[in-house]
Coordinates of C-alpha atoms in Angstrom, one line a residue:
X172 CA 0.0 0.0 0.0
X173 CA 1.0 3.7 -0.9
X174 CA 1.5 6.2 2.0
X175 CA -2.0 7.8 1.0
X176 CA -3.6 4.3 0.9
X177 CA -2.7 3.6 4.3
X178 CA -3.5 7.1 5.6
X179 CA -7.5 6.4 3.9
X180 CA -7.7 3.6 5.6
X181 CA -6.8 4.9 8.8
X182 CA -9.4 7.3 8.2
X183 CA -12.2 4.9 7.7
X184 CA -11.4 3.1 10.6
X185 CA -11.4 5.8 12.9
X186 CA -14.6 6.9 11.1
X187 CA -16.3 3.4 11.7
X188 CA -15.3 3.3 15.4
X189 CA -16.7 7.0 16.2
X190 CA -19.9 5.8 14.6
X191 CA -19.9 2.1 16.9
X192 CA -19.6 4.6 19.8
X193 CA -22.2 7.3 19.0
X194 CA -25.1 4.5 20.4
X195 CA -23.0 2.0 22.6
X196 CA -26.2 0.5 24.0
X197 CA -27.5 -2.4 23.0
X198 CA -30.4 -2.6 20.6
X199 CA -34.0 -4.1 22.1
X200 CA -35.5 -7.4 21.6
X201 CA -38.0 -7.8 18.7
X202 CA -36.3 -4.5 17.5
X203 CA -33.9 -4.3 13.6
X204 CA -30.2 -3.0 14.9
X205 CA -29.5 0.0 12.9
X206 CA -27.4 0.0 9.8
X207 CA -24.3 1.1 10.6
X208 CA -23.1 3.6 8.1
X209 CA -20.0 5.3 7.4
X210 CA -19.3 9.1 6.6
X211 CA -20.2 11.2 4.0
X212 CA -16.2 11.6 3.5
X213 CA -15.7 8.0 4.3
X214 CA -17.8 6.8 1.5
X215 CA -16.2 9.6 -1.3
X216 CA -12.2 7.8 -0.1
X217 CA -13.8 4.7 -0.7
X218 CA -15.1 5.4 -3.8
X219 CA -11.8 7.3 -4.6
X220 CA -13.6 10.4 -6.1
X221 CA -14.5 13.4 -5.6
X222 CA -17.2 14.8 -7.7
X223 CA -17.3 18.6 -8.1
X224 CA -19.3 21.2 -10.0
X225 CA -18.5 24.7 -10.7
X226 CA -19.3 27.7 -12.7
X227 CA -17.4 30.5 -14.6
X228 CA -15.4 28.1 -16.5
X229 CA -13.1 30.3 -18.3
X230 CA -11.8 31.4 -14.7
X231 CA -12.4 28.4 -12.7
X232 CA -11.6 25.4 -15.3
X233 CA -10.0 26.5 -19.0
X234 CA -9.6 23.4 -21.0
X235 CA -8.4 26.0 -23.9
X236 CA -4.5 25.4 -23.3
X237 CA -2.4 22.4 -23.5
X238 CA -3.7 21.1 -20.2
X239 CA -6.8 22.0 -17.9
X240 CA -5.9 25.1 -15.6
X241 CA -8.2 27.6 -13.7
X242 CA -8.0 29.3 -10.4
X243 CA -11.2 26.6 -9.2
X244 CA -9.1 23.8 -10.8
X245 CA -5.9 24.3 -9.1
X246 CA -7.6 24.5 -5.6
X247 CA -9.6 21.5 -6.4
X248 CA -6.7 19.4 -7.9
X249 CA -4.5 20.2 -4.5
X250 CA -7.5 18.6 -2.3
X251 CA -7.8 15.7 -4.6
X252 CA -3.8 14.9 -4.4
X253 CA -4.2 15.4 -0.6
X254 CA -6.3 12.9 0.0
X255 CA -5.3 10.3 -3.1
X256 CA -8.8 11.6 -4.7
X257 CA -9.4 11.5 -8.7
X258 CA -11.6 14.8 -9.7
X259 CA -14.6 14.4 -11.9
X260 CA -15.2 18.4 -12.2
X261 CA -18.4 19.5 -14.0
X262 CA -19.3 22.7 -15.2
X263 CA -22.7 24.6 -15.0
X264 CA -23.0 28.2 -15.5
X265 CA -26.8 28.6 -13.8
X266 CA -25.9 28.9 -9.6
X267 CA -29.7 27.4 -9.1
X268 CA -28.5 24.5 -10.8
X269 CA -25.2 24.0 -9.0
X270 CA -27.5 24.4 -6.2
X271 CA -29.9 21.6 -7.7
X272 CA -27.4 19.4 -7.9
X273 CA -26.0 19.2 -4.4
X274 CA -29.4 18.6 -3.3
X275 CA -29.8 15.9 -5.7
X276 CA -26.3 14.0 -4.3
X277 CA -25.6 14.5 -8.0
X278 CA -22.2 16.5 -7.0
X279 CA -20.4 16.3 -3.4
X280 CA -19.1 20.3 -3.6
X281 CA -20.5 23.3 -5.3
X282 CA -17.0 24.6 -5.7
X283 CA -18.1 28.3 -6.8
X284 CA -17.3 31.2 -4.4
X285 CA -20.4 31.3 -2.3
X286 CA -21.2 34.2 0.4
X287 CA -22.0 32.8 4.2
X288 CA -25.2 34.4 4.2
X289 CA -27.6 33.5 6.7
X290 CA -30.2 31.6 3.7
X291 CA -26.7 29.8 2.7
X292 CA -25.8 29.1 5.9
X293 CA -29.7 27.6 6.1
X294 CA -29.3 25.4 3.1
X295 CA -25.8 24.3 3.2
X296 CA -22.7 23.7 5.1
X297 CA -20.4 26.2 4.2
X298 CA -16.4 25.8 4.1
X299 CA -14.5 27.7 5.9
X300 CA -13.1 31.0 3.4
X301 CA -11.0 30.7 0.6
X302 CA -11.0 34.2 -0.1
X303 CA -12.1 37.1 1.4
X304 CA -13.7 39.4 -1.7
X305 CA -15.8 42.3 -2.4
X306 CA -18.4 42.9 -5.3
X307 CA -17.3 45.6 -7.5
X308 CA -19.0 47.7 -10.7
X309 CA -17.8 46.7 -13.9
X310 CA -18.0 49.5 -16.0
X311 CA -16.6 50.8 -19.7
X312 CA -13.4 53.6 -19.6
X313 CA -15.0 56.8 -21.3
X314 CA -14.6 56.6 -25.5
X315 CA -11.4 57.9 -26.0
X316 CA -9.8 57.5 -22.6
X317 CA -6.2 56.9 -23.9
X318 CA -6.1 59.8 -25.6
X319 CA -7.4 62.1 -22.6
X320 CA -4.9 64.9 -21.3
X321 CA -4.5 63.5 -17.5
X322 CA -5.9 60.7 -15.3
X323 CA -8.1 62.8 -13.9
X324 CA -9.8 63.8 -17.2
X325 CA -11.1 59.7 -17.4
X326 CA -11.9 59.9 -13.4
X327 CA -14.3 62.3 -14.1
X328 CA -16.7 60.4 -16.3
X329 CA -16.5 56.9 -14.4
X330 CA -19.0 56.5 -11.2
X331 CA -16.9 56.4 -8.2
X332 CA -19.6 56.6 -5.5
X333 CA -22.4 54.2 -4.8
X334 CA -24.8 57.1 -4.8
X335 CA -24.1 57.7 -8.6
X336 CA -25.9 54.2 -9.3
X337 CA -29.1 56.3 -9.4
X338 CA -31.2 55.7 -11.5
X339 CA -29.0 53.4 -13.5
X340 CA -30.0 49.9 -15.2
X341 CA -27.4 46.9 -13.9
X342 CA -27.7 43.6 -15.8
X343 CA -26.8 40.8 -13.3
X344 CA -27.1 36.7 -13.3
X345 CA -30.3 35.4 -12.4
X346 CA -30.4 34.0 -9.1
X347 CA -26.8 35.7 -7.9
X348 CA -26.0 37.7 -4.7
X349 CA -25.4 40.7 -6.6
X350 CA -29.2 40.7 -7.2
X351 CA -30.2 41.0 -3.7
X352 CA -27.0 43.0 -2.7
X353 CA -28.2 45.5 -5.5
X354 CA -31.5 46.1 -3.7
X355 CA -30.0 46.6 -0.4
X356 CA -28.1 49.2 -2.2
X357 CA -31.3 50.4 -3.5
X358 CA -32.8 51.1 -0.7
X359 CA -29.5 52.8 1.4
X360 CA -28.9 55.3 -1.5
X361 CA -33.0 56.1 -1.5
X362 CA -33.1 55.7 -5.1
X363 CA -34.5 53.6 -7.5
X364 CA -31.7 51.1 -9.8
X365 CA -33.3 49.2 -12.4
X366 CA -32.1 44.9 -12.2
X367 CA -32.2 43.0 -15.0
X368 CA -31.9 39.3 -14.1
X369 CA -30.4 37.4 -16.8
X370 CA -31.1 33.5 -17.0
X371 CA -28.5 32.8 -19.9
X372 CA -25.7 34.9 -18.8
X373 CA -23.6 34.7 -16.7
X374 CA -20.8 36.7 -14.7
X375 CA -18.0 36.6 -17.4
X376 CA -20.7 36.9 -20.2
X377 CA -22.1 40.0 -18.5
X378 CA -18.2 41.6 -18.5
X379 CA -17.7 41.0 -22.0
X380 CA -21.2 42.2 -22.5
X381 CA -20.4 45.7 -20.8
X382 CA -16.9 45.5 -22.8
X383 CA -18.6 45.3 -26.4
X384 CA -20.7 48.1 -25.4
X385 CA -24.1 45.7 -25.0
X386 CA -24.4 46.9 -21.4
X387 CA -23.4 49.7 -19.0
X388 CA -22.7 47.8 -16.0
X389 CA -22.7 44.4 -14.4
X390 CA -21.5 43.5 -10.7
X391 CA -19.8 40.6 -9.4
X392 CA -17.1 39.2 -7.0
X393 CA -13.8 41.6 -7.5
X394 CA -11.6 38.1 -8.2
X395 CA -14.0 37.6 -11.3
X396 CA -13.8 41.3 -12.4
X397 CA -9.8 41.1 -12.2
X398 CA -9.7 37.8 -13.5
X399 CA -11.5 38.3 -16.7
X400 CA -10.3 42.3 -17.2
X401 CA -6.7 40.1 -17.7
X402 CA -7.5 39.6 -21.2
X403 CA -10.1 42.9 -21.8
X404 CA -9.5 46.5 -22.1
X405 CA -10.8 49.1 -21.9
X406 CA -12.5 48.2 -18.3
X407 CA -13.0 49.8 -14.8
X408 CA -13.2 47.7 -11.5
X409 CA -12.0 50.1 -8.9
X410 CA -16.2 51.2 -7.5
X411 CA -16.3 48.7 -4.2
X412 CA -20.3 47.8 -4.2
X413 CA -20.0 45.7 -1.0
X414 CA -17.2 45.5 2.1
X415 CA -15.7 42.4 1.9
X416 CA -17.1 38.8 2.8
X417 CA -16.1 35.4 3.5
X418 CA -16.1 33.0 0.1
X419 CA -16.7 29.3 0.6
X420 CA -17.4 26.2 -1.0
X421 CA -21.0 24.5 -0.5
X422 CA -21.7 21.1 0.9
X423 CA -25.1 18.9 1.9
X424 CA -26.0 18.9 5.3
X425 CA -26.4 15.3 6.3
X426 CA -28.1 14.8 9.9
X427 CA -24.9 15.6 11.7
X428 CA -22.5 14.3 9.3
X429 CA -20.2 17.3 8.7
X430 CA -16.9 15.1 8.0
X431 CA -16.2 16.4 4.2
X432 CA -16.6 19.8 5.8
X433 CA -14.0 19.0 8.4
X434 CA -11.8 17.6 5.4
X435 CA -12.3 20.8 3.1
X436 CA -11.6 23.1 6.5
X437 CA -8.1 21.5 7.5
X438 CA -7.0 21.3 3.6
X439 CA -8.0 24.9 3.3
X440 CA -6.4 26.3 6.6
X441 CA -3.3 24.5 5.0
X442 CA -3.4 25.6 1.6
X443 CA -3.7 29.0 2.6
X444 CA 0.0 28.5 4.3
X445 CA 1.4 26.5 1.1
X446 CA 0.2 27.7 -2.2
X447 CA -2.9 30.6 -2.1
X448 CA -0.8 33.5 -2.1
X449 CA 1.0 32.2 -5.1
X450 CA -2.1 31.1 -6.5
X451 CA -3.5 34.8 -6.4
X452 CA -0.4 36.2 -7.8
X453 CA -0.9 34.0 -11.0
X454 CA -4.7 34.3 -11.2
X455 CA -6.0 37.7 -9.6
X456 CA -3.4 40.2 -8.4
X457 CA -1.0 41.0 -10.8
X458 CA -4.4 41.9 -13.0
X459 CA -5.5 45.7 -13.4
X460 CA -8.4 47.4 -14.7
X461 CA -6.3 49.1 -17.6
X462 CA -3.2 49.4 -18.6
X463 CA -1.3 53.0 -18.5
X464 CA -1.0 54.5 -21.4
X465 CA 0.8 57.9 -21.9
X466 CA -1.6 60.5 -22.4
X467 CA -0.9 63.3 -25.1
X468 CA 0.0 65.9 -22.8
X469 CA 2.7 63.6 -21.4
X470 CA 1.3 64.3 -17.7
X471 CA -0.5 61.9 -15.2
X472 CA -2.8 64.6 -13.2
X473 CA -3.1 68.1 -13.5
X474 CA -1.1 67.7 -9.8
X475 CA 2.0 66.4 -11.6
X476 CA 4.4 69.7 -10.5
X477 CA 3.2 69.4 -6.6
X478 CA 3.7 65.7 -6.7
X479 CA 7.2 66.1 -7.9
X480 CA 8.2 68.6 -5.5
X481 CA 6.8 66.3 -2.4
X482 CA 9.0 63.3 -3.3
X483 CA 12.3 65.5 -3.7
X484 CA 11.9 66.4 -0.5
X485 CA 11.1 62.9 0.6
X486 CA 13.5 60.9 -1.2
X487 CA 10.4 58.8 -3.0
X488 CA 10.2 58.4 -7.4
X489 CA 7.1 61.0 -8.3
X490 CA 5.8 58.2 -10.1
X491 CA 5.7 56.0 -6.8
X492 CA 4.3 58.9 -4.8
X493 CA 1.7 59.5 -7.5
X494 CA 0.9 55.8 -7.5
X495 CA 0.0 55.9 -4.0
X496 CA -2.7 58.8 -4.6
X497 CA -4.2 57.4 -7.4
X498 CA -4.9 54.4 -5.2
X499 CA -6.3 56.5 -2.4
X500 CA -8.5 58.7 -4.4
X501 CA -7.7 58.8 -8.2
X502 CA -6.4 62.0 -8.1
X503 CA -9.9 63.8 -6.7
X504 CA -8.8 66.9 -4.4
X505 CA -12.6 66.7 -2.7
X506 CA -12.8 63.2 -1.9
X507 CA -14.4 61.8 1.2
X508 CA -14.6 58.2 2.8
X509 CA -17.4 56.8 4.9
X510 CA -14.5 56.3 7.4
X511 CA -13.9 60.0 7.6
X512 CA -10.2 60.2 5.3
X513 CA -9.9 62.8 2.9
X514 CA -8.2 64.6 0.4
X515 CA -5.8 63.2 -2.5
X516 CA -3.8 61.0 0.1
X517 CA -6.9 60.2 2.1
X518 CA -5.1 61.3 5.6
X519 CA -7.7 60.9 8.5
X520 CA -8.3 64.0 10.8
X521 CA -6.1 63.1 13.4
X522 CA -3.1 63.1 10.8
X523 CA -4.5 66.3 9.0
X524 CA -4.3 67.8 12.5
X525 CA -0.9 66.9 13.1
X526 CA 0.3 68.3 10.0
X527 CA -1.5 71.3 10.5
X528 CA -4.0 71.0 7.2
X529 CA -8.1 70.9 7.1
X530 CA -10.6 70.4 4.7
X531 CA -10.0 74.2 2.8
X532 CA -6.2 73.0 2.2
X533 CA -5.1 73.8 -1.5
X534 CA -3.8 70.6 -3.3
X535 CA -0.1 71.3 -2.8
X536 CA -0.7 71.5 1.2
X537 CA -2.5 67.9 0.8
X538 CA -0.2 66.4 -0.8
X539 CA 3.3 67.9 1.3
X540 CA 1.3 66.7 4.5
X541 CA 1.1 63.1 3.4
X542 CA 4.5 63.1 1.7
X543 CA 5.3 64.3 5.9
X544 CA 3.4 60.9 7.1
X545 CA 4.8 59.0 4.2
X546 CA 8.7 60.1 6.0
X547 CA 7.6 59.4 9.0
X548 CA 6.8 56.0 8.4
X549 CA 9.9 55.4 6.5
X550 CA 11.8 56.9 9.4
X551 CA 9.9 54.6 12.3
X552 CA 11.2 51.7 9.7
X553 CA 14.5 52.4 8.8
X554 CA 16.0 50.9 11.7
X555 CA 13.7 47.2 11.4
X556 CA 14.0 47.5 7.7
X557 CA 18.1 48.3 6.4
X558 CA 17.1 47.9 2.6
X559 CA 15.3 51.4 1.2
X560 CA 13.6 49.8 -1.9
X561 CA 12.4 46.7 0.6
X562 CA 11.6 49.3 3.2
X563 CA 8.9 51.0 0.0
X564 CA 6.5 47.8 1.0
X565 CA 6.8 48.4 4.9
X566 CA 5.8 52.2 4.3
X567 CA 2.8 51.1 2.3
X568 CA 1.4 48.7 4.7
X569 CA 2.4 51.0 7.4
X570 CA 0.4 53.8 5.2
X571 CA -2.3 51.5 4.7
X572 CA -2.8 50.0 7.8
X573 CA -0.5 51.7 10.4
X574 CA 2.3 51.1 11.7
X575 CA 1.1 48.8 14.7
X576 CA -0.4 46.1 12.5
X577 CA 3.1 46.4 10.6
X578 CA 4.9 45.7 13.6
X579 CA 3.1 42.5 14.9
X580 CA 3.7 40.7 11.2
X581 CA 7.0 41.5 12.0
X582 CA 6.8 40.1 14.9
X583 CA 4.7 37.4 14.0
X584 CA 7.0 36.3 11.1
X585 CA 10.1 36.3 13.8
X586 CA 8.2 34.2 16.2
X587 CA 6.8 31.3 12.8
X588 CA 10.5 31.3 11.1
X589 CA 10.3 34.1 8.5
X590 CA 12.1 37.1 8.0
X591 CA 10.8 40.1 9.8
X592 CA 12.9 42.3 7.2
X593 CA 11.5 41.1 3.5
X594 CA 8.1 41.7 2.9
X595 CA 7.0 39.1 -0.3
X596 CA 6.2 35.2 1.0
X597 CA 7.5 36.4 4.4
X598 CA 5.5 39.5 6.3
X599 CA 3.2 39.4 3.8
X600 CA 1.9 36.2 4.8
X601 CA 1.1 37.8 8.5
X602 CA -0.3 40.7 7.2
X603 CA -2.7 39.0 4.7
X604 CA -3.8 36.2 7.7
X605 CA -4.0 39.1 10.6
X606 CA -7.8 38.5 10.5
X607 CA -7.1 34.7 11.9
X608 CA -7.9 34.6 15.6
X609 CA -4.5 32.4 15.7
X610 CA -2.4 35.4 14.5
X611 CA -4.4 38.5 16.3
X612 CA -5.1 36.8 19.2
X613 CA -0.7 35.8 19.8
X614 CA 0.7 37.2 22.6
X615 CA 3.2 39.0 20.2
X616 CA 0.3 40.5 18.7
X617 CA -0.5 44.3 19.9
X618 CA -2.9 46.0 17.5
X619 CA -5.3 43.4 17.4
X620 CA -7.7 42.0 14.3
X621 CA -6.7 43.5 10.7
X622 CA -8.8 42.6 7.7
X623 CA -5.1 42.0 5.9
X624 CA -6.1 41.9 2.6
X625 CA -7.1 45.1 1.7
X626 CA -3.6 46.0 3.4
X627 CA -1.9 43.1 0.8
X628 CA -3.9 43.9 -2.3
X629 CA -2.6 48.4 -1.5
X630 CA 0.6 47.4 -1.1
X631 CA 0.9 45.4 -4.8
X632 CA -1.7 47.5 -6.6
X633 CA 0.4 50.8 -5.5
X634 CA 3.8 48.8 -6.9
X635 CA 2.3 47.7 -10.0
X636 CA 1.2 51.0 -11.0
X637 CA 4.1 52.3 -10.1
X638 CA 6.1 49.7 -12.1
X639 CA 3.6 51.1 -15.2
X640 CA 4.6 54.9 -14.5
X641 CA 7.9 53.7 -15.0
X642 CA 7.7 52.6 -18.0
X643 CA 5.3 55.1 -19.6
X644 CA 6.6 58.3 -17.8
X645 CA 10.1 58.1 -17.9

């Protein structure tokens, strides 16, 4: 017997003995002994399959190159090899159906990424997250965006607020999340958007759809949007529709039987460690909305001169400091968040107050009060951090998320083995997982919970962009 062979069989036995001990009594005369059945997962590693259905299938299973690939694919195809499994994957486009079919035993996983909503949570047992994702607007660049003056000229003309959904029409997949979450939206804004449900369409149809000009807008999960903007152009994804929520796989709920969930949980707490970060990377983040393209005045923003000045003084690239406030409000002087930031660098009111600035400050004051923060950071690093250009990705985070949550990955990646002084595959890992009660909750740990990923995601959108800059403005 293999090494995996043994460690099935191991698994069944314990699975037969926990099910001899859940009624240790003795059954009455006169009366049938009940069958003595084995698990949910002991059955599927007896049967030595795993029978999966999914949707999106030129994201989650492509069967267009050499050999199948997808980012559903991968994560299935790392369970299977886990557990010695061959993987029958089907494909079906209609989420009802998907649905249908779990219900039916005709599929033991609906391996599509699946909200834990309360009705959810009702119907299904629900894996623990695989991602943690937001639902974004899809929507077309303005006609003629690459040949526009500045960034800011193409700003102008995209909707960059819920509240400009208004009275807009929204084609969505019939039966999705993004149907109800639209209506919520509906109602919050105190405005009516028209939904059309679409039963033969569905997420990545709907993108192309707003890409040919067909539609005006579509919403789905942000990992779809980036995903399949890869390959289009010509697309905005950057209007957040929802915060983010837990993604999961579905599976029945038998009686009390929960052991494939158990399965799915400990292969996914352990995949995260191994392989999903690199599995982003090559699906997701290295995607962006558009590509820079040089416009014909040869500037970025009508800021360009202030933006200069303020990374001299800092020792920063223009380009990387420019990066950094197109990320935090696409170059809009006005700009407010429901968390109270503001400005073109988004500096909260405590910062605007230590820097002596308010919401009447001209642009140029803006921006030299978060090129102050930005040396501050880079000062309270310099010392944890030797290397400038690795030090960029502390300054960042610390930007992002502040410098607290910064020190405790540090921290954290000292205490598991890592390097407390290079960011990619080694802090990274800690800021990205800070939302695990195993990593917030250490004793190392001073700042508490962090939802890491919008930290992560800042960090290598800002890098990428800048990376762009560079080679457009040189």
């Amino acid at each position: 017997m293999t090494g995996n062979h043994l460690k099935n069989l191991a698994f069944l036995l314990v699975v037969l003995l926990f099910s001899a001990c859940q009624n240790p009594m003795r059954p009455e005369i006169g009366t049938e002994p009940e069958t003595d059945t084995v698990s949910d997962f002991g059955h599927l590693l007896e049967r030595g399959k795993l029978v999966a259905v999914t949707n999106c299938a030129a994201i989650n299973y492509d069967t267009r190159e050499s050999k199948p690939m997808g980012f559903g694919y991968e994560l299935l195809i790392d369970f299977c090899r886990t557990y010695d499994l061959d993987l029958e994957l089907l494909v079906n486009e209609n989420l009802d159906s998907c649905f249908a079919m779990l219900d039916s035993s005709l599929v033991d996983v609906v391996a599509v990424g699946i909200g834990t909503n309360i009705e959810m949570k009702r119907r299904f047992l629900i894996t623990d997250p695989i991602l943690m994702q937001k639902s974004v607007l899809v929507q077309r660049l303005p006609k003629g965006w690459s040949k526009m003056s500045t960034v800011s000229e193409v700003e102008n003309q995209l909707l960059r607020s819920p509240i400009d959904l208004a009275g807009k029409t929204i084609h969505l997949p019939a039966g999705s999340h993004s149907i109800r979450l639209t209506r919520q939206l509906s109602d919050q804004i105190g405005d009516s958007i028209a939904v059309v449900a679409c039963n033969t369409l569905n997420s990545i149809d709907l993108i192309n759809a707003v890409h040919r000009g067909d539609i005006d807008y579509t919403i789905v999960e942000e990992y779809v949007a980036r995903m399949a903007s890869r390959s289009l152009g010509g697309l905005d994804t950057k209007l957040d529709i929802s915060v983010e929520q837990p993604l999961g796989w579905a599976v029945r709920k038998r009686d009390a039987d929960s052991s494939l969930l158990v399965a799915l949980n400990g292969w996914i707490d352990d995949f995260e460690q191994r392989h999903l970060g690199k599995l982003l990377a090559k699906y997701v983040n290295r995607s962006n909305a558009f590509t820079c393209k040089k416009t014909p005045s040869g500037k970025l923003s009508e800021y360009d001169g202030i933006i200069k000045k303020t990374a001299k003084n800092i020792g920063w690239d223009w380009r990387l400091l420019a990066s950094v406030i197109y990320q935090e409000s696409h170059f809009r002087l006005d700009l407010e968040s429901d968390k109270g930031a503001f400005g073109l660098m988004q500096l909260m009111p405590m910062v605007m107050e230590r820097y002596g600035i308010d919401y009447e400050s001209t642009p140029e004051e803006q921006v030299e009060a978060g090129g102050k923060l930005i040396q501050y950071l880079d000062n309270c690093l310099e010392k944890r951090v030797a290397d400038s250009t690795e030090r960029v990705k502390f300054v960042l985070a610390a930007y992002n998320a502040g410098l607290g949550h910064v020190f405790d990955a540090q921290r954290l990646a000292e205490k598991y083995g890592k390097e407390p002084d290079i960011w990619d595959d080694n802090v990274d890992f800690f800021i990205l997982n800070k939302s695990k009660p195993q990593y917030y909750n250490d004793t190392c740990c001073k700042a508490g919970y962090l939802r890491g990923t919008e930290t992560f995601r800042f960090v290598e959108e800002v890098l990428d962009r800048f990376y762009q800059y560079q080679a457009t403005y040189n």
